[in-house]
Tab-separated table of N, CA and C in Angstrom:
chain	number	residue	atom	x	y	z
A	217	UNK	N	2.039	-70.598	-16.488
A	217	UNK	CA	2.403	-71.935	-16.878
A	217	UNK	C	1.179	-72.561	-17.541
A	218	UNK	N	1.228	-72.986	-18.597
A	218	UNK	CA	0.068	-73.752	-19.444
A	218	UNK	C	0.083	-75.266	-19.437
A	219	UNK	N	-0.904	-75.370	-19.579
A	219	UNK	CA	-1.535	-77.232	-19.491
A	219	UNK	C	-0.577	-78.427	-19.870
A	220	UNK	N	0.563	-77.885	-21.225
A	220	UNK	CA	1.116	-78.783	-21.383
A	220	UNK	C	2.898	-78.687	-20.563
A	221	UNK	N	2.825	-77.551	-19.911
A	221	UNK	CA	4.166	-77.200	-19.235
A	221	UNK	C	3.794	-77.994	-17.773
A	222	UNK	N	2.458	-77.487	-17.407
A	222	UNK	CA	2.692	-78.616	-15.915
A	222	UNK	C	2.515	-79.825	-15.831
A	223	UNK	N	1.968	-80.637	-17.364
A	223	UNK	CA	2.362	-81.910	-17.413
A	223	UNK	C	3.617	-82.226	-17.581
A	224	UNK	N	4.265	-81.808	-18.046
A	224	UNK	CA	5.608	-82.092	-18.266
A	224	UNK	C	6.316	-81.882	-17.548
A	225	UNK	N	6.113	-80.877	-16.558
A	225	UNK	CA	6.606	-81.093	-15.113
A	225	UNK	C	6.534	-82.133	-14.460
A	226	UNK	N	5.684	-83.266	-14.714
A	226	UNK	CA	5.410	-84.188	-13.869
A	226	UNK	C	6.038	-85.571	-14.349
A	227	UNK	N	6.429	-85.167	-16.022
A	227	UNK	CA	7.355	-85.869	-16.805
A	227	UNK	C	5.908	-87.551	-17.541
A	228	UNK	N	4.838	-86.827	-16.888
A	228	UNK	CA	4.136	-88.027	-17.327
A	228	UNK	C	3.356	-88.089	-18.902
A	229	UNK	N	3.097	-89.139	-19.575
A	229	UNK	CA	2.776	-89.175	-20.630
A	229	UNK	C	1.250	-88.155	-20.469
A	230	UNK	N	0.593	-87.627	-22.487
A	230	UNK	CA	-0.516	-87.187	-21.588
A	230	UNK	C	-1.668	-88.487	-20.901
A	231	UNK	N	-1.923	-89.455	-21.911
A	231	UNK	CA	-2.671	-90.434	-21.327
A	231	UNK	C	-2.558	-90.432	-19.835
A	232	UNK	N	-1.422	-90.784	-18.659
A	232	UNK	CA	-1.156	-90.765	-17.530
A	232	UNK	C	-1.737	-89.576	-17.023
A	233	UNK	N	-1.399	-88.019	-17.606
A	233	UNK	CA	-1.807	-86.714	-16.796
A	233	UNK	C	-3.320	-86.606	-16.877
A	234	UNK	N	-3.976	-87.346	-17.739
A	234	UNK	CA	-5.559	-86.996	-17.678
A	234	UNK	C	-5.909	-88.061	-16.743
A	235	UNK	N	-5.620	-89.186	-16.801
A	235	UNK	CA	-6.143	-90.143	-15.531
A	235	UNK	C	-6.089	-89.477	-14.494
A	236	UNK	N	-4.934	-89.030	-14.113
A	236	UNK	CA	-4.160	-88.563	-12.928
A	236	UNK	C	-5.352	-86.900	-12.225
A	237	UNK	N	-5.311	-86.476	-13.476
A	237	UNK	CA	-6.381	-85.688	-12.686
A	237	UNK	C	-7.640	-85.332	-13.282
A	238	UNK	N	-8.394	-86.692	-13.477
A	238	UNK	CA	-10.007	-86.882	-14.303
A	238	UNK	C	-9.995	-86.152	-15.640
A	239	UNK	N	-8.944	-85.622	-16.315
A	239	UNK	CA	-9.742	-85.090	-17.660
A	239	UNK	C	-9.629	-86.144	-18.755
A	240	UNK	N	-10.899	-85.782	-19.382
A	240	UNK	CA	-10.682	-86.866	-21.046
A	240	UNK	C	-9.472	-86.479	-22.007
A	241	UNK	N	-8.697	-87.203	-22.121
A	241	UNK	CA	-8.186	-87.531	-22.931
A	241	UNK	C	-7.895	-86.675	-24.214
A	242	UNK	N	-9.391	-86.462	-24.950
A	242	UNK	CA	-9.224	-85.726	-26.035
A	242	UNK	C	-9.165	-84.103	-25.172
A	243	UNK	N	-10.021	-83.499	-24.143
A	243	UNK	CA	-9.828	-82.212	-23.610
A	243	UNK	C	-8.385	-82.175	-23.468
A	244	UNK	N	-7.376	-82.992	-22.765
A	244	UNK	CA	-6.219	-82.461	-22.570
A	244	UNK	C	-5.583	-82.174	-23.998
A	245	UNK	N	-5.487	-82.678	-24.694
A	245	UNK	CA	-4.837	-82.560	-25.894
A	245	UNK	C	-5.203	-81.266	-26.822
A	246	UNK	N	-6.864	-81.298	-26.492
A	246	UNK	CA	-7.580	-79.720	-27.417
A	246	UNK	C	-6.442	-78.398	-26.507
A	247	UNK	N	-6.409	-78.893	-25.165
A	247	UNK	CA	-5.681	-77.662	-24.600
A	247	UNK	C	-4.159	-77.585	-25.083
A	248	UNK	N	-3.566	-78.878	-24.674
A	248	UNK	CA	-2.111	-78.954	-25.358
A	248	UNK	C	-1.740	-78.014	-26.541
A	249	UNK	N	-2.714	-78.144	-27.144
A	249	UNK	CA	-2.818	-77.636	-28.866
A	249	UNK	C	-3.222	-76.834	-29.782
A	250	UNK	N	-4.010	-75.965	-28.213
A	250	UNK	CA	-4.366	-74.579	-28.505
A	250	UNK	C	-5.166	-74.483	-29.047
A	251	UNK	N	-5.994	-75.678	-28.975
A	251	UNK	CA	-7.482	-75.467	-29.704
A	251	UNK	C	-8.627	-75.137	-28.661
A	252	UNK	N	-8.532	-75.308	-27.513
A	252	UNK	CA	-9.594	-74.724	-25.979
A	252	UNK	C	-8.500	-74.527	-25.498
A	253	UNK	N	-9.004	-74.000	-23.985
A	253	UNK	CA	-8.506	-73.775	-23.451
A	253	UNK	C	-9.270	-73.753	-21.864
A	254	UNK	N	-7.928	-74.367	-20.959
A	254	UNK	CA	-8.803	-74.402	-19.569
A	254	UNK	C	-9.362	-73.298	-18.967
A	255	UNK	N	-10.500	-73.960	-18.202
A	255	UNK	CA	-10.251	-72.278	-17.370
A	255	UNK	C	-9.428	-71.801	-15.757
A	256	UNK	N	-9.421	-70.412	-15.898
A	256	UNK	CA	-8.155	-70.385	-15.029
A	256	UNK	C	-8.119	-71.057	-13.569
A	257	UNK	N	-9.780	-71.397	-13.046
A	257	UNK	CA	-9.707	-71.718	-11.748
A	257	UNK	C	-9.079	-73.276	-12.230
A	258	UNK	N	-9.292	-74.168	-13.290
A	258	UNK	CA	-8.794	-75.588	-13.461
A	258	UNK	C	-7.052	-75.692	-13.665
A	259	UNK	N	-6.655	-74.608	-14.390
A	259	UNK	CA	-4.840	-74.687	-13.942
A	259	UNK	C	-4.837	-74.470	-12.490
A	260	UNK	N	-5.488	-73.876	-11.776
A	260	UNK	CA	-5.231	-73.458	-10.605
A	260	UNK	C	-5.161	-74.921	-9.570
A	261	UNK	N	-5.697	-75.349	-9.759
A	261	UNK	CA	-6.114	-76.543	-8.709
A	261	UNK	C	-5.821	-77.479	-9.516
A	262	UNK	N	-5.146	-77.760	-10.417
A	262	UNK	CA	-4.129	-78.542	-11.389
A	262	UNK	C	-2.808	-78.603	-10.863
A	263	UNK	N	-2.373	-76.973	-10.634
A	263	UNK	CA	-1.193	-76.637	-9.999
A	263	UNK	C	-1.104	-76.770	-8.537
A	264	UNK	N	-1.858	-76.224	-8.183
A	264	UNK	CA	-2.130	-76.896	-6.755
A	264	UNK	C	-1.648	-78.604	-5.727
A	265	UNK	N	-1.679	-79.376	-7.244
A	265	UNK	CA	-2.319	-80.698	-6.940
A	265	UNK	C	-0.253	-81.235	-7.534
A	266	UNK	N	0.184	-80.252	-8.512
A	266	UNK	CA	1.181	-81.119	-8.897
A	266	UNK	C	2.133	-81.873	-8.121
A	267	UNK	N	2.995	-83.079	-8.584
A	267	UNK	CA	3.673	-83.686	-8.070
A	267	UNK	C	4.964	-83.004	-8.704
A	268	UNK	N	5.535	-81.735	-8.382
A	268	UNK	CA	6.757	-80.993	-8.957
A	268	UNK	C	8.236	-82.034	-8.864
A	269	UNK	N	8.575	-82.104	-9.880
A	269	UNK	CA	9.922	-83.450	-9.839
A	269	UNK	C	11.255	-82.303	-10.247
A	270	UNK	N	11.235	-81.270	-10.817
A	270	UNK	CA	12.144	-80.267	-10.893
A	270	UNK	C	12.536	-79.595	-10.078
A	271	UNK	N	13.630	-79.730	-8.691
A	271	UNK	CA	13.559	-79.018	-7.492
A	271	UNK	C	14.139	-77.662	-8.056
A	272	UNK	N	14.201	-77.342	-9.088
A	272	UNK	CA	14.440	-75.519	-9.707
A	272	UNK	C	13.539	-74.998	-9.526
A	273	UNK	N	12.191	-75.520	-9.371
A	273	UNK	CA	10.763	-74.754	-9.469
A	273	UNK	C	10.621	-74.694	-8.016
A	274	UNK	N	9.906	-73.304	-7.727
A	274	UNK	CA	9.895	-73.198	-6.543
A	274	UNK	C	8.121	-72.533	-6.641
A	275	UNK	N	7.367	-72.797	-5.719
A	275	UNK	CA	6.042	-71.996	-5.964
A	275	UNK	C	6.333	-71.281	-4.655
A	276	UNK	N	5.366	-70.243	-5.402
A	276	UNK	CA	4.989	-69.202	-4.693
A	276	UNK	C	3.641	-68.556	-4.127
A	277	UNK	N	3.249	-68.824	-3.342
A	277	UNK	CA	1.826	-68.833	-2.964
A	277	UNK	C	1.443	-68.225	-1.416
A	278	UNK	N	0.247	-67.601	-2.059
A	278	UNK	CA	-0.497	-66.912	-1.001
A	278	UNK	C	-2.123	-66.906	-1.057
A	279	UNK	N	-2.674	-66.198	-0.591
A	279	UNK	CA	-4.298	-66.139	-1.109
A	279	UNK	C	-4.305	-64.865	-2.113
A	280	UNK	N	-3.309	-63.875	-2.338
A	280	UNK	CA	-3.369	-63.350	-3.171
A	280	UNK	C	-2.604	-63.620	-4.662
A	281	UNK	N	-1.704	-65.127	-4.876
A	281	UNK	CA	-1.841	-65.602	-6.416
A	281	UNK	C	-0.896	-66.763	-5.824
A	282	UNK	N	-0.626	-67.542	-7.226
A	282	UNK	CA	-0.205	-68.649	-7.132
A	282	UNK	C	1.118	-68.737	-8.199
A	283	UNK	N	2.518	-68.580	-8.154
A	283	UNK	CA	3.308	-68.304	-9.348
A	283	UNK	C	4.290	-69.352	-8.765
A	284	UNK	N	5.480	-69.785	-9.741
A	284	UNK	CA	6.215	-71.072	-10.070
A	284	UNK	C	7.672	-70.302	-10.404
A	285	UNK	N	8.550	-69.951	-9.843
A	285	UNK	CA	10.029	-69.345	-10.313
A	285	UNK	C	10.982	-70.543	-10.474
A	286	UNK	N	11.335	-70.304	-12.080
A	286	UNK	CA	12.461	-71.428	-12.027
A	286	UNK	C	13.791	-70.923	-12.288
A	287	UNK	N	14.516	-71.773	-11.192
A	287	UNK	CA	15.656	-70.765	-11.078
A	287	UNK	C	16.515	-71.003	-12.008
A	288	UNK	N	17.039	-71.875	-12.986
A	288	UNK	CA	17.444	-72.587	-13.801
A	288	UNK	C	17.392	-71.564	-15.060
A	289	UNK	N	15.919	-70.678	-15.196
A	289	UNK	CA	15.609	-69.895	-16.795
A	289	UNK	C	15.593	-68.352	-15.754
A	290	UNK	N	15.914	-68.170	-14.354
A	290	UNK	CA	15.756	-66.457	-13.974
A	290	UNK	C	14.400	-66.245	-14.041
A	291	UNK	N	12.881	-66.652	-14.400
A	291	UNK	CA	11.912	-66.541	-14.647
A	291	UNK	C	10.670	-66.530	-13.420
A	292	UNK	N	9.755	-65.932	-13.873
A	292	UNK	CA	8.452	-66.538	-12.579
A	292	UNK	C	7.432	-66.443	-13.474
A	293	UNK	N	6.596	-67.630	-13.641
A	293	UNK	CA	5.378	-67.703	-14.340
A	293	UNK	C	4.246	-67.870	-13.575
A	294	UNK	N	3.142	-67.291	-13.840
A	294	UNK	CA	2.013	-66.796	-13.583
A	294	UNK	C	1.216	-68.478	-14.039
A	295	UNK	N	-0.119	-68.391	-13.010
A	295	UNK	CA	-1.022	-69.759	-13.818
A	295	UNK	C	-1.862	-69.314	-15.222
A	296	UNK	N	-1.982	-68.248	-15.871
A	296	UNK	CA	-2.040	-68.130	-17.272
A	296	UNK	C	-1.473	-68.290	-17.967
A	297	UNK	N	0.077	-69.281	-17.696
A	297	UNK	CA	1.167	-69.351	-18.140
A	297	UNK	C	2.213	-68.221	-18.679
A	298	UNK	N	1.847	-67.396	-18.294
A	298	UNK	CA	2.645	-66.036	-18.810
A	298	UNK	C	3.998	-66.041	-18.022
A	299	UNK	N	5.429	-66.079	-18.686
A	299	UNK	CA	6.455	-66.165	-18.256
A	299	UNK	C	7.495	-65.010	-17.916
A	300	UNK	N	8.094	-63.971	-17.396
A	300	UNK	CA	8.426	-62.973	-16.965
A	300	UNK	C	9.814	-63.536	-16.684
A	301	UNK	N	10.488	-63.022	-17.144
A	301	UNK	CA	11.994	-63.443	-17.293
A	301	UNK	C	12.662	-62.578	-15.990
A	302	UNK	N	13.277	-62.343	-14.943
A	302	UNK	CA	13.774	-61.358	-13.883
A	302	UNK	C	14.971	-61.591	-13.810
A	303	UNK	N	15.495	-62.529	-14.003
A	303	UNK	CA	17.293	-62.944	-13.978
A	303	UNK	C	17.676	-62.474	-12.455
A	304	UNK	N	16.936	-62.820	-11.440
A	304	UNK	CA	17.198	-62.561	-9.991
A	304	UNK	C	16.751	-64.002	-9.029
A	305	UNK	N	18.087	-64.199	-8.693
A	305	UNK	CA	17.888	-65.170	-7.247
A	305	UNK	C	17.071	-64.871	-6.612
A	306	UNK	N	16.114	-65.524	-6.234
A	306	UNK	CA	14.844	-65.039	-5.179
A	306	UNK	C	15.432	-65.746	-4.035
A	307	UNK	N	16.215	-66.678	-3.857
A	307	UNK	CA	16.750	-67.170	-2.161
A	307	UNK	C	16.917	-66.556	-1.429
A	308	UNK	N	16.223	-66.134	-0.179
A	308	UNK	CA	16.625	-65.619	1.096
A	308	UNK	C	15.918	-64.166	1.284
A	309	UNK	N	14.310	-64.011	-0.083
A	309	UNK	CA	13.911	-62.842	0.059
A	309	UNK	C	12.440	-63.671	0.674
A	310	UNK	N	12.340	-62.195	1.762
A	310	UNK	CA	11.369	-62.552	2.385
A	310	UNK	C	9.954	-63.227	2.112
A	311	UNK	N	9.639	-64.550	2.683
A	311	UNK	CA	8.598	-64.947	1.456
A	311	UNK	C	7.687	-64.266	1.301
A	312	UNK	N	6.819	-63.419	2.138
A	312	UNK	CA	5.773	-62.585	2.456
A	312	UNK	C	5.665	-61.514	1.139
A	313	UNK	N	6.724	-60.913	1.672
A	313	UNK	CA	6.943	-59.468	0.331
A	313	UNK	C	7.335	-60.687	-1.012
A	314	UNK	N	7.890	-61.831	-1.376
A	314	UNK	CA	7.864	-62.720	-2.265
A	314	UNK	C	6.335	-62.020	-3.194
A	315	UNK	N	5.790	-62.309	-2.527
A	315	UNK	CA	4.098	-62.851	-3.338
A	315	UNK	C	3.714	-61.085	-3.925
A	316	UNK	N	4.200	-60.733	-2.658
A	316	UNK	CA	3.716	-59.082	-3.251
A	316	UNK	C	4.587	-58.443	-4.665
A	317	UNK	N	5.439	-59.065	-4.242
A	317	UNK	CA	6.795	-58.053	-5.361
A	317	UNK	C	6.360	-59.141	-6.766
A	318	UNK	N	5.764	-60.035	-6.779
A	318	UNK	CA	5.313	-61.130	-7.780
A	318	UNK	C	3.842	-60.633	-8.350
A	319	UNK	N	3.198	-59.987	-7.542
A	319	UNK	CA	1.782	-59.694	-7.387
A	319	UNK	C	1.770	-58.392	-8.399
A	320	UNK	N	2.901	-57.259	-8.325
A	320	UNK	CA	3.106	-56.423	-8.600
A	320	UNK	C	3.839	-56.490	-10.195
A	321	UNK	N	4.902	-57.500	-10.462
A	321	UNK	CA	4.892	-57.576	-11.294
A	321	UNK	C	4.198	-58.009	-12.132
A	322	UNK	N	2.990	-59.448	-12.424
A	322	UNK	CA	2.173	-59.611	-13.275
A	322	UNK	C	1.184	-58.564	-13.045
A	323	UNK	N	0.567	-57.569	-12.023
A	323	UNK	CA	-0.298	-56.421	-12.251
A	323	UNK	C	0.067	-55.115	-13.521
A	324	UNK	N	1.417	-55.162	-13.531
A	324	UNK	CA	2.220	-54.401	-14.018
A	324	UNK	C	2.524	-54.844	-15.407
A	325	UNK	N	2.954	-55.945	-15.675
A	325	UNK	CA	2.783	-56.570	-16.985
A	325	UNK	C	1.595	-56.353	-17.586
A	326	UNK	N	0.645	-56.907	-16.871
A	326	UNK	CA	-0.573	-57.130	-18.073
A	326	UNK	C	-1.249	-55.345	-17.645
A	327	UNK	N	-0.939	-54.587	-17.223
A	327	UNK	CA	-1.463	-53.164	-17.283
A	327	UNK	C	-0.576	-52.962	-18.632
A	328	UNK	N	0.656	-52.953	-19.048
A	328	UNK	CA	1.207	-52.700	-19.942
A	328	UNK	C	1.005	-52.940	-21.512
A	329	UNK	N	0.510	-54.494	-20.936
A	329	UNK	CA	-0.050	-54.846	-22.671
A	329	UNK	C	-1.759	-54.246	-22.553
A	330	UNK	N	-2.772	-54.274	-21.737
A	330	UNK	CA	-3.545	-53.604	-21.910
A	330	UNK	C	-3.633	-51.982	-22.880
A	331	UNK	N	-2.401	-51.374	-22.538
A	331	UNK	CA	-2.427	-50.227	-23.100
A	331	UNK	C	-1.981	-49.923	-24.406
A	332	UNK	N	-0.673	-50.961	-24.347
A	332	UNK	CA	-0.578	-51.483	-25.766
A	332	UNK	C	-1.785	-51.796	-26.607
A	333	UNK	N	-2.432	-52.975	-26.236
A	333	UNK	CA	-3.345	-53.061	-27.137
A	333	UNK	C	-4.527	-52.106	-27.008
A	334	UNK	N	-4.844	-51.177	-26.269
A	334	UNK	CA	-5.536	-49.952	-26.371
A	334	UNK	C	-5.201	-48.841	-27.430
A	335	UNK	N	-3.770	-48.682	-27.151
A	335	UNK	CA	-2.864	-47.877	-28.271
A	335	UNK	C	-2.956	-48.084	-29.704
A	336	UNK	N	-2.884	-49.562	-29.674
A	336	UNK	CA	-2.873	-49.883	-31.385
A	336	UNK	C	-4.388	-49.965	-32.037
A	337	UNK	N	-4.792	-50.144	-31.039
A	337	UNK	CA	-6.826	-49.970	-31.659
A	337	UNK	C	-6.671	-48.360	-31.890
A	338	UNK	N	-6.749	-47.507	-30.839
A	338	UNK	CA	-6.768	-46.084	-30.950
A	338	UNK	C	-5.725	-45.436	-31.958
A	339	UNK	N	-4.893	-46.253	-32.239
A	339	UNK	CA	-4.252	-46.041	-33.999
A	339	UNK	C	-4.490	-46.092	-35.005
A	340	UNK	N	-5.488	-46.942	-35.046
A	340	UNK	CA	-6.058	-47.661	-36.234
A	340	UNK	C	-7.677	-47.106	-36.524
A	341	UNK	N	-7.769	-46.385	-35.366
A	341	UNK	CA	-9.301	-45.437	-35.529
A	341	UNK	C	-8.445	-44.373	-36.177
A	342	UNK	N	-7.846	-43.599	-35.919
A	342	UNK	CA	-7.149	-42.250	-35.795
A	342	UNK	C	-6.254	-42.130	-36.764
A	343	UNK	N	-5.787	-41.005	-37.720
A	343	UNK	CA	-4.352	-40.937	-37.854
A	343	UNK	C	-3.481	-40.038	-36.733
A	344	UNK	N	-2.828	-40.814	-35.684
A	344	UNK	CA	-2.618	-40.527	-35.118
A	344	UNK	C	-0.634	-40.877	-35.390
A	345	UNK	N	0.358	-39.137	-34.703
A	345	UNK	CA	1.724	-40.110	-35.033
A	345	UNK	C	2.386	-39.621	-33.802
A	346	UNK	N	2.920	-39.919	-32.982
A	346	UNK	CA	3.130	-39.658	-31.510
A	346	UNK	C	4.743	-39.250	-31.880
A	347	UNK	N	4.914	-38.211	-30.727
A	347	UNK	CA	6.086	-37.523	-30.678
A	347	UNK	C	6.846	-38.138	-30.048
């Protein structure tokens, strides 16, 4: 989930979301806009802190990550904002294994694009044409 998705979770203007949790003004907006970007421990304790007004969002939390499933899009997003679409009711699964089976999928995602983008560098050294 990114800077300008958990403000808008909160439905507040940005002026209001930077008061609300000390940033200037112009920083929130460089992030909004993809010109900086926070760092991950500051979504973290951003998210931490939200006032969630969408009861679709459900967090998910442990000491091993912090993720947001909205049941509304089938989805669970990660605090790098990375969104993972699952099209599965999570109601009534154990919360414990929750975090793990969540843990496993963003480990698993970003191992995937890692190799991807390993692949396409090691293409572009190489003429390489895979069977």
């Amino acid at each position: 989930m990114n800077i300008k998705e958990m403000r808008e979770l909160t439905g507040q203007t940005q002026k209001k979301f930077a008061e609300s949790f000390g940033i200037p003004l112009g920083t929130l907006r460089r992030w909004e806009y993809g010109e900086s970007t926070p760092a991950p421990y500051v979504l973290k304790m951003i998210a931490d802190q939200l006032p969630m007004k969408h009861t679709s969002m459900k967090k998910i939390e442990s000491s091993e990550g912090t993720y947001y499933y909205d049941k509304t899009t089938g989805s669970i997003v990660d605090l790098r904002g990375t969104k993972i679409h699952v099209n599965e009711d999570i109601d009534g699964v154990n919360e414990h294994n929750l975090v793990i089976y969540a843990n496993a999928l963003f480990e698993s995602y970003y191992d995937a694009i890692e190799k991807f983008v390993r692949d396409c560098r090691l293409d572009k050294q190489e003429d390489i044409l895979w069977g």
